[in-house]
Structure formats: structure tokens, C-alpha cells
Amino acid sequence: MGEVALYDISKRFTLRIDGAVHTVQALSRVSFKVHDGEIVALIGPSGCGKTTVLRIAMGLETASGGKVAVDGREVRGCGHDRGMVFQFAELLPWLTALQNVMFGLEMKGMRGAELRATATRYLELVGLSDSLNRRPHQLSGGMKQRVGIARALAIDPKVLLMDEPFGALDAQTRETMQAELLELHARTRKTILFVTHDLDEAVLIADRIVVMKHGMVQEIMTVPLSRPRPDLGIVRGTPDFAETRYRVWKALHEPAATLH
Amino acid sequence: MLLGAWEILGRDINPVFGSYPSAIAEAFWQLARTGKLWTALLDSLRPFLLGYGLAIVVGIPIGLVIGRFRTVEAAIGIYITAGYAMPLVALVPLLVLWLGLGFAVKVAIVFLMSVFPICINTWLGVTAVPKALIEVGKSFVAPDAVILRRIILPATLPYIMAGIRLAVGRAVVAMVIAEFFTSISGLGAVIITSANNFDTATMFVPIVILMVMAIGLNYLIGAVERWVAPWQAEIAGREE
């Protein structure tokens, strides 16, 4: 199982600008669910609070109100039930790819031969069996993010949380990674919540798309594309893709919904 | 070039007021042959290495904790900053009162001179660790101590090594001060006695040795740095 539910999440920041204290309502009553095995994309313009939602779901930030539950259990702070993939991979630069994956596993309490074997297995899963002993600076951007994904997957979390995981990659690498992510998902059936500002990416990968604006959920739409989607090139050519993409685009360009 | 100019111009100066390289080399030979130099060097090195080593062992953890925890920074940060600027020479008499004239006070002086740059550099290094790396630790539910040891410490290593390097010079100076103002011994003693005898060439021998020692130590630290933090040299964008 792996279901994430966000109930009425709100977040206020206080900022000090020129000596005056401002309160910024970053999130208001954000509620949605990611069902078991589902991929949900959080999309919205920058500053809409999508990354904050993800960070609150991970436990890296605390919500001012509302709650997050994984499989019905309310969570506070970080936990091994959630695996985080960071925007810029954020590998520890002094560790090799293998050691980076092992780090996450060690924190979960794994030791000995199992530790190395598991880390190796997950790096193989993301196609890095030849680069186990490379340090991050010896890896390309795409490879780094593969290690980041392997590190998060290796602890076998119920949910994978991804913060614009392919945002820093070039267009070609991004497409490869998107296809790989879908393949990985087909194999592991992990629940995935990922943040993106890329319309195409959201439609190609997600089952449902949460459109956010000004810290609120504007609309939640279902992507009518079937799984598996082995060839994203073909998916791009379907009328369903074009239609969904247009719907999301429109939602992003509509005036923001008001809070009821 | 510099040595050549010194050699030529130095010869014209009264040997009490100055010296020149070949005279120093001869004095070196004299001191080395009698074995006086080596016993003096050994005498100096023991408190030096102990004090400097202690400064590393004590300075790094304190710096890490101050940098990591704002409350600790607020509590003891200013003492460290003040300690760095402390006119240690003025405090030597007090230290002598506390610790006597022997080995302990020399270790203390070397320690006090070198612990602060190490501590401060470590502290500054910790505050420069990217938040994202710490969040990696948090995401994987690493305890605070593990984040400190396995994320913050390695990320801070370049700063720590810079502090250790900066401390070399201060430690060497501290060692000589200690030998001047406590029981006169070691290389400092050679400097003082030869100065008192107006034997300027001999006085320069330990000074040169100390400078060479500092260079050697610096080099050694560089090697250690490449060994403990090999990724650093690979990441750094230095021109060949």
C-alpha cells in the first residue's frame, strides 16, 4: 500500500522586508489524495506553492494547518515511508554513487552484505551498474538524478516524492528520464507524487494532474491516457494527449479560483 | 635572486647587525655537527606537535557544534572570536603562574595560539554547508549526530583544512614565544643565546629552520587534504 492524503494544508510565512513584517499565505486549504500505485503531478507557475506542498508531505517543512497522512496514518516529520528525490539530485559529493545509495539504506538500519547488495541492485535498476564507484562530479546530470532516484527507491518507501526531478536536465535527457521513470513505475508500482512546471511532462507521466495557483488547488484532472505508455513519442501524437495538454494549459491560464 | 642579493649585500654589513646566506649555512653546519641543533629541534617539536595536535582535536568539534547550533553560537561564539584576537604574549606570565615553566605551559601556549583559527574556520565552514545536503540527511531520517558527522563534517573539510594550515604559522610562532618566555629551551633557546652573544648568523639558523618547517608542514597538510578529501581537488576549478 502507499496512499498519501493531504487534508486542508495551509502554510503561512512571515517575511521581514525593509523592517516591516509581512505574512504571506503560501498555501491555503490544499487537499488531494494520491492513491496507491498512482502517479500524480503537481503543476503550477513558480511561486504557486507546489514545492512547498511536496516539502510538507516529506516533512521537511511543517504546515501551519492541516495534516498529511500516509496509508491513513498521520505523519509528522520525515520518515522512511516517503522517499525524496531532489531537484538537483543533491548527492553527497564525497561519496560514490554506490555509497550515496548505501547512505539512505544505512539510515534505515541496513548493515553488512545486504547493504551493498541492495544498493547495487537499485543502481542496476536505474541503469548505472557501470558507474557504481563514480563520484557525483564524474556523472552527467541525468546519471546524477538516476542515483537520486535509486537512493530514494532503495529504502523501499511507500511513496516517492519528486521535486522537479528533471527540471535541471536538457530536453533530450529529460525525455529519456521520463520514459525510464514510467518503466520504473511499471515495474515497482510505486505511488509517486511529483512536482513539475512542464506541461508535457505532467501529461505524459501522470495519472492525475493537480493544477495549483496562488497556493490553492485550482483543478484536479484525470489524464485519459492508458498505461503502460511504452513509447512516449506515440503518446505525444494521440488526440488525448493534445486535448489533456490543452485542458491543463487552459487551467493554468484561467484566473485563480477564489477560496470558498 | 633574493638569496644572491642578500649574499652580496649582507657581506658589507657588520655581522652583529645582519648576516648572509653562506655565513648562516656555516653556522648551520656547526650546530648540526655538534648535535645541538637536533636536540633543540626535538625539544621544540614535542610541545609543538602536542599543542598543535590538541588544537586540531579540540578546535574541530567545537567549531562544528558552534556552526551547527545557533544557541551554542550565541552562548560561546563571542569567546572564540575574542580568543582569536587575544594578545597571548601578554598572558604568558599568567600561564606560567598556572602551569609552571616546563613542558605543560609550552603545550598550552601552542594550543591557545592555534586552536582559534581552526575552530573559527570550522565554524564558518559549517555555516556555509548547503541546506539541501542537510535536508538529504533529514529526508532519510538521519539523527542529528549522523548529520553532523557524515554530512556536515565532510562538507566542511576544505574549511577545516584551511584553518589547520593557517594555524601552522601561529603554532610555530607560539612555540618560539613559549621558549622565550618560559624555561628557555629548544630552537628558541638557540635564537636567544646566539642573539645575546651577538652571533647573528647562528641566530638565523633556527629561524630558517622554523620557516622551512612551516613550509614542510603546510605541504604535509596539503597531502593529508588530498587524502581525506580527494573529491575537493577534482571539483575545484583551478587552472593548471
XYZ file of C-alpha atoms in Angstrom:
500
model
C 0.000 0.000 0.000
C 1.016 3.585 -0.453
C -1.586 6.258 -0.306
C -0.840 9.872 0.503
C -3.595 12.181 1.597
C -3.283 15.885 2.222
C -6.053 17.478 4.231
C -6.537 21.221 4.269
C -2.849 22.034 4.236
C -2.101 25.684 4.820
C 1.176 27.465 5.224
C 1.986 30.976 6.308
C 5.422 32.505 6.097
C 6.453 35.647 7.845
C 8.863 37.741 5.877
C 10.740 40.784 7.005
C 11.055 43.260 4.171
C 12.613 46.654 4.934
C 11.880 46.205 8.594
C 8.178 45.591 8.078
C 6.806 42.164 8.883
C 4.690 40.639 6.151
C 2.663 37.499 6.445
C 2.486 35.544 3.238
C -0.196 32.941 2.810
C 1.794 30.425 0.780
C -0.782 27.648 0.853
C -4.489 27.665 1.588
C -6.556 24.559 2.166
C -4.679 22.264 -0.173
C -6.359 18.873 -0.213
C -5.870 15.927 -2.521
C -5.028 12.267 -2.465
C -2.520 10.167 -4.321
C -3.835 6.642 -4.497
C -1.800 3.505 -4.226
C 0.313 2.984 -7.324
C -0.807 6.229 -8.846
C 1.338 8.990 -10.315
C 0.123 12.477 -9.533
C 1.740 15.587 -10.962
C 1.627 18.895 -9.136
C 1.827 21.648 -11.673
C 1.664 25.401 -11.487
C 3.625 28.561 -12.118
C 6.665 29.214 -9.978
C 5.747 30.606 -6.603
C 2.400 28.819 -6.552
C 3.486 26.686 -3.623
C 3.808 23.327 -5.336
C 7.262 22.635 -3.966
C 6.110 23.696 -0.507
C 3.309 21.129 -0.704
C 5.842 18.444 -1.544
C 8.195 19.526 1.233
C 5.370 19.453 3.731
C 4.381 15.991 2.520
C 8.004 14.915 3.036
C 8.186 16.513 6.455
C 10.962 18.946 5.576
C 8.592 21.766 6.410
C 5.707 21.916 8.822
C 2.282 23.051 7.747
C 0.596 25.895 9.586
C -2.607 23.895 9.411
C -3.993 20.652 8.087
C -2.433 17.229 8.048
C -0.657 14.703 5.882
C -1.429 11.011 6.099
C 0.297 8.038 4.540
C -1.953 4.978 4.387
C -4.322 6.685 6.778
C -1.667 7.337 9.412
C -0.883 10.942 10.112
C 2.790 11.700 9.634
C 4.946 14.241 11.412
C 8.457 14.955 10.202
C 10.425 12.789 7.806
C 10.051 9.057 7.603
C 11.233 6.040 5.675
C 7.710 5.626 4.326
C 8.485 8.513 1.978
C 11.441 8.765 -0.368
C 12.533 12.161 -1.617
C 14.092 12.905 -4.998
C 15.538 16.401 -5.050
C 15.548 18.839 -7.920
C 19.313 18.860 -8.287
C 19.795 15.272 -7.124
C 21.737 16.536 -4.081
C 24.116 13.630 -3.927
C 26.776 13.830 -1.257
C 29.800 14.864 -3.347
C 32.338 12.917 -1.271
C 30.552 9.605 -1.739
C 30.450 7.369 -4.780
C 27.156 6.548 -6.461
C 27.054 3.287 -4.539
C 27.866 4.938 -1.216
C 25.203 7.566 -1.810
C 22.564 4.892 -2.188
C 24.018 2.998 0.758
C 23.741 6.120 2.907
C 19.954 6.117 2.650
C 19.815 2.417 3.391
C 22.104 2.717 6.401
C 19.833 5.370 7.827
C 17.079 2.805 7.611
C 19.233 0.477 9.671
C 20.519 -1.863 6.997
C 24.024 -3.231 7.557
C 26.508 -5.720 6.197
C 26.445 -7.565 2.908
C 22.769 -6.893 2.361
C 23.500 -3.164 2.338
C 25.895 -3.294 -0.558
C 23.843 -5.804 -2.492
C 20.652 -3.772 -2.174
C 22.332 -0.525 -3.203
C 23.914 -2.254 -6.197
C 20.570 -3.738 -7.194
C 18.864 -0.363 -7.217
C 21.647 1.266 -9.188
C 21.306 -1.539 -11.703
C 17.596 -0.849 -11.802
C 18.282 2.718 -12.943
C 20.893 1.521 -15.438
C 24.040 2.564 -13.598
C 25.704 -0.787 -12.989
C 28.835 0.504 -14.731
C 29.162 3.642 -12.645
C 28.859 2.350 -9.082
C 32.171 3.777 -7.971
C 31.988 7.138 -9.647
C 31.675 10.276 -7.605
C 28.877 12.735 -8.442
C 31.164 15.116 -10.323
C 32.093 12.245 -12.617
C 28.438 11.709 -13.502
C 26.289 13.586 -16.022
C 23.187 15.430 -14.882
C 20.925 12.591 -15.930
C 23.089 9.996 -14.210
C 23.127 12.027 -11.008
C 19.380 12.125 -10.976
C 19.284 8.374 -11.600
C 21.386 7.922 -8.480
C 18.996 10.254 -6.653
C 16.074 8.112 -7.742
C 17.896 4.904 -6.812
C 18.711 6.343 -3.382
C 15.065 7.166 -2.742
C 13.733 3.897 -4.159
C 16.231 1.732 -2.331
C 14.724 2.395 1.084
C 11.523 0.944 -0.380
C 9.275 3.822 0.613
C 5.539 3.668 0.227
C 5.615 6.891 -1.726
C 8.164 8.568 -3.943
C 8.157 12.357 -3.711
C 9.922 14.096 -6.570
C 10.676 17.803 -6.709
C 11.042 18.822 -10.358
C 13.364 15.874 -10.801
C 14.081 16.505 -14.464
C 13.823 20.278 -14.415
C 17.575 20.798 -14.481
C 18.209 18.401 -17.367
C 18.476 19.134 -21.068
C 15.450 18.337 -23.221
C 16.776 15.064 -24.608
C 17.943 13.667 -21.299
C 14.647 14.724 -19.792
C 12.704 12.681 -22.328
C 14.855 9.638 -21.675
C 14.397 10.038 -17.949
C 10.650 10.415 -18.292
C 10.456 7.151 -20.208
C 12.705 5.476 -17.637
C 10.591 6.735 -14.776
C 7.493 5.257 -16.357
C 9.258 1.963 -16.871
C 10.429 2.015 -13.266
C 6.899 2.732 -12.161
C 5.535 -0.134 -14.270
C 7.959 -2.460 -12.511
C 7.688 -1.219 -8.939
C 4.136 0.185 -8.901
C 5.284 2.871 -6.516
C 2.975 5.694 -5.615
C 4.553 8.860 -6.977
C 3.847 12.495 -6.283
C 5.956 14.757 -8.415
C 6.248 18.472 -8.896
C 6.831 19.931 -12.321
C 6.277 23.099 -14.265
C 6.459 21.242 -17.548
C 3.024 20.719 -19.097
C 4.126 17.897 -21.398
C 5.857 16.079 -18.590
C 2.794 16.252 -16.373
C 0.514 14.845 -19.049
C 2.960 12.177 -20.250
C 3.724 10.772 -16.846
C 0.809 11.383 -14.526
C -2.488 9.629 -13.993
C -3.909 12.748 -12.486
C -2.753 16.354 -12.505
C -3.220 18.792 -9.654
C -3.118 22.327 -11.000
C -2.077 24.846 -8.387
C -2.184 28.610 -8.391
C -1.562 31.180 -5.684
C -1.226 28.486 -3.065
C -4.521 26.852 -3.869
C -5.624 23.829 -5.802
C -7.208 25.178 -8.956
C -8.303 21.954 -10.509
C -7.617 18.242 -10.376
C -7.889 16.460 -13.690
C -7.582 12.888 -14.808
C -5.292 12.043 -17.700
C -7.232 9.740 -20.048
C -4.112 8.008 -21.336
C -3.869 4.294 -20.643
C -0.930 2.512 -19.056
C 1.590 1.258 -19.885
C 2.902 4.049 -22.053
C 5.958 2.367 -23.525
C 6.550 4.903 -26.278
C 6.104 8.478 -25.200
C 6.638 9.642 -28.772
C 3.477 7.847 -29.802
C 1.645 9.165 -26.736
C 2.542 12.683 -27.772
C 0.829 12.098 -31.116
C -2.506 10.990 -29.672
C -5.514 13.299 -29.613
C -5.969 12.508 -25.905
C -2.530 13.910 -25.157
C -3.199 17.056 -27.111
C -6.591 17.515 -25.549
C -5.384 16.966 -21.986
C -2.425 19.217 -22.542
C -4.791 21.909 -23.754
C -7.039 21.471 -20.719
C -4.114 21.829 -18.333
C -2.812 24.791 -20.267
C -6.223 26.455 -20.006
C -6.453 25.739 -16.295
C -3.060 27.371 -15.830
C -4.171 30.427 -17.742
C -7.569 30.858 -16.153
C -7.920 33.404 -13.391
C -7.261 31.869 -9.996
C -10.148 30.224 -8.207
C -11.284 32.015 -5.105
C -11.413 30.421 -1.729
C -14.911 29.363 -0.754
C 67.869 36.088 -6.889
C 66.774 37.173 -3.461
C 69.373 34.924 -1.853
C 72.059 36.218 -4.195
C 71.313 39.841 -3.370
C 71.272 39.018 0.325
C 74.611 37.205 -0.002
C 76.288 40.135 -1.753
C 74.809 42.998 0.213
C 74.893 41.103 3.520
C 78.656 40.797 3.456
C 79.045 44.559 3.763
C 77.052 44.721 6.953
C 78.536 44.427 10.397
C 77.974 40.734 11.388
C 76.223 41.896 14.553
C 73.526 43.756 12.656
C 73.000 41.297 9.858
C 74.124 38.145 8.234
C 74.182 36.458 4.853
C 73.339 33.002 3.498
C 76.788 31.409 3.390
C 77.539 32.520 6.948
C 74.232 31.070 8.046
C 74.986 27.847 6.225
C 78.295 27.602 8.025
C 76.631 28.264 11.373
C 74.117 25.583 10.487
C 76.884 23.131 9.840
C 78.483 23.980 13.198
C 75.233 23.487 15.074
C 74.347 20.329 13.207
C 77.760 18.747 13.751
C 77.701 19.242 17.496
C 74.205 17.758 17.618
C 72.978 20.838 19.435
C 70.589 21.640 16.640
C 68.883 18.265 16.656
C 68.333 18.156 20.394
C 66.982 21.699 20.224
C 64.691 20.798 17.342
C 63.398 17.760 19.181
C 62.855 19.832 22.320
C 60.803 22.273 20.299
C 58.876 19.714 18.321
C 57.438 17.809 21.268
C 55.378 20.644 22.771
C 54.676 21.945 19.307
C 53.180 18.730 17.981
C 51.233 18.041 21.156
C 49.803 21.552 21.371
C 49.021 21.713 17.674
C 47.505 18.233 17.697
C 45.341 19.124 20.684
C 44.220 22.284 18.913
C 43.041 20.190 15.961
C 41.307 17.624 18.141
C 39.581 20.256 20.277
C 39.041 23.010 17.705
C 37.199 20.982 15.075
C 34.395 19.567 17.260
C 33.830 22.908 18.984
C 33.680 24.661 15.608
C 31.256 22.052 14.295
C 28.909 22.445 17.233
C 29.017 26.253 17.211
C 28.326 26.325 13.495
C 25.519 23.803 13.716
C 23.559 25.110 16.669
C 22.583 28.738 16.921
C 22.147 28.519 20.669
C 25.710 27.309 21.115
C 26.878 30.024 18.755
C 25.074 32.630 20.835
C 26.495 31.171 24.024
C 30.181 30.753 23.195
C 30.735 32.255 19.748
C 31.973 35.574 21.083
C 34.533 33.900 23.341
C 36.037 32.137 20.367
C 36.151 35.358 18.370
C 37.684 37.164 21.338
C 40.117 34.315 21.909
C 41.376 34.629 18.357
C 42.322 38.256 18.992
C 43.706 37.553 22.448
C 47.206 39.030 22.924
C 48.623 35.759 24.090
C 52.112 37.106 24.737
C 50.654 39.288 27.459
C 49.057 36.277 29.078
C 52.172 34.156 29.140
C 53.168 35.255 32.669
C 49.743 34.231 33.915
C 50.007 30.865 32.184
C 53.400 30.396 33.812
C 51.804 31.031 37.191
C 49.223 28.362 36.483
C 51.267 25.756 34.723
C 54.851 26.416 35.737
C 57.763 26.848 33.380
C 58.019 23.412 31.896
C 56.558 21.333 29.137
C 52.883 21.910 30.028
C 52.956 25.661 29.636
C 54.589 25.366 26.217
C 51.917 22.972 25.061
C 49.304 25.377 26.405
C 50.744 28.341 24.533
C 50.959 26.479 21.239
C 47.458 25.144 21.803
C 45.960 28.552 22.605
C 47.549 30.172 19.579
C 46.435 27.544 17.094
C 43.055 26.381 18.369
C 41.153 29.538 17.427
C 41.839 29.709 13.686
C 40.957 26.020 13.420
C 37.797 26.482 15.438
C 36.691 29.631 13.632
C 37.316 28.199 10.184
C 35.377 25.061 11.046
C 32.556 27.182 12.407
C 32.397 29.333 9.264
C 32.605 26.226 7.117
C 29.583 24.699 8.828
C 27.510 27.807 8.246
C 28.371 27.528 4.539
C 27.133 23.942 4.144
C 24.266 23.924 1.623
C 20.913 23.462 3.326
C 19.959 20.938 0.662
C 22.648 18.476 1.778
C 21.399 18.645 5.345
C 17.884 18.046 4.067
C 19.128 14.899 2.359
C 20.095 13.652 5.799
C 16.775 14.694 7.266
C 14.801 13.071 4.466
C 16.430 9.770 5.252
C 15.744 10.307 8.946
C 19.394 10.620 9.924
C 19.846 11.582 13.584
C 21.500 14.935 14.331
C 24.777 13.305 15.279
C 24.896 11.399 11.990
C 24.109 14.560 10.016
C 26.953 16.286 11.842
C 29.466 13.506 11.316
C 28.552 12.221 7.885
C 27.272 15.309 6.094
C 28.440 18.471 7.794
C 31.936 17.279 8.680
C 32.906 16.153 5.165
C 31.241 19.193 3.601
C 33.263 21.407 5.936
C 36.602 19.646 5.374
C 38.042 22.222 2.946
C 37.426 24.952 5.527
C 38.830 22.838 8.312
C 41.974 22.125 6.330
C 42.356 25.844 5.581
C 42.104 26.512 9.326
C 44.675 23.854 10.086
C 47.008 25.456 7.559
C 46.503 28.922 8.957
C 47.218 27.553 12.396
C 50.625 26.180 11.385
C 52.193 29.624 11.230
C 50.660 30.678 14.508
C 51.714 27.459 16.197
C 55.305 27.920 15.093
C 55.350 31.470 16.406
C 53.717 30.290 19.627
C 56.375 27.656 20.066
C 59.144 30.232 19.881
C 57.304 32.623 22.183
C 56.900 29.785 24.640
C 60.609 29.057 24.545
C 61.470 32.712 25.019
C 59.229 33.402 27.938
C 59.110 30.134 29.858
C 62.036 27.864 30.534
C 64.405 28.657 27.717
C 64.806 25.585 25.556
C 64.717 24.235 22.062
C 65.170 26.328 18.956
C 64.005 29.428 20.806
C 66.918 28.979 23.195
C 69.335 28.792 20.296
C 67.915 32.052 18.990
C 68.135 33.805 22.336
C 71.609 32.646 23.341
C 73.121 33.409 19.952
C 71.430 36.801 19.911
C 72.825 37.514 23.343
C 76.274 36.553 22.070
C 75.851 38.825 19.029
C 76.213 35.711 16.889
C 73.673 36.807 14.316
C 74.454 34.090 11.770
C 73.739 31.348 14.292
C 70.575 33.138 15.332
C 69.283 32.882 11.787
C 69.735 29.105 11.656
C 66.703 28.208 13.787
C 64.697 30.979 12.161
C 65.321 29.490 8.749
C 64.634 26.022 10.089
C 61.317 27.180 11.543
C 60.285 28.687 8.243
C 61.290 25.551 6.376
C 59.394 23.520 8.946
C 56.258 25.608 8.368
C 56.549 25.086 4.638
C 57.062 21.371 5.140
C 54.075 21.100 7.450
C 51.948 23.030 5.032
C 52.925 20.642 2.301
C 52.174 17.687 4.540
C 48.757 19.109 5.348
C 48.110 19.550 1.643
C 48.908 15.883 1.135
C 46.609 14.903 4.002
C 43.890 17.054 2.476
C 44.170 15.319 -0.862
C 43.986 12.048 1.003
C 40.943 12.776 3.195
C 39.111 14.908 0.630
C 40.208 13.699 -2.817
C 36.966 14.923 -4.393
C 37.786 18.504 -3.463
C 40.741 18.856 -5.795
C 38.705 17.265 -8.564
C 35.786 19.657 -8.109
C 37.814 22.837 -7.698
C 38.173 24.856 -10.863
C 41.855 25.675 -10.577
C 43.990 26.495 -13.576
C 46.986 24.273 -14.078
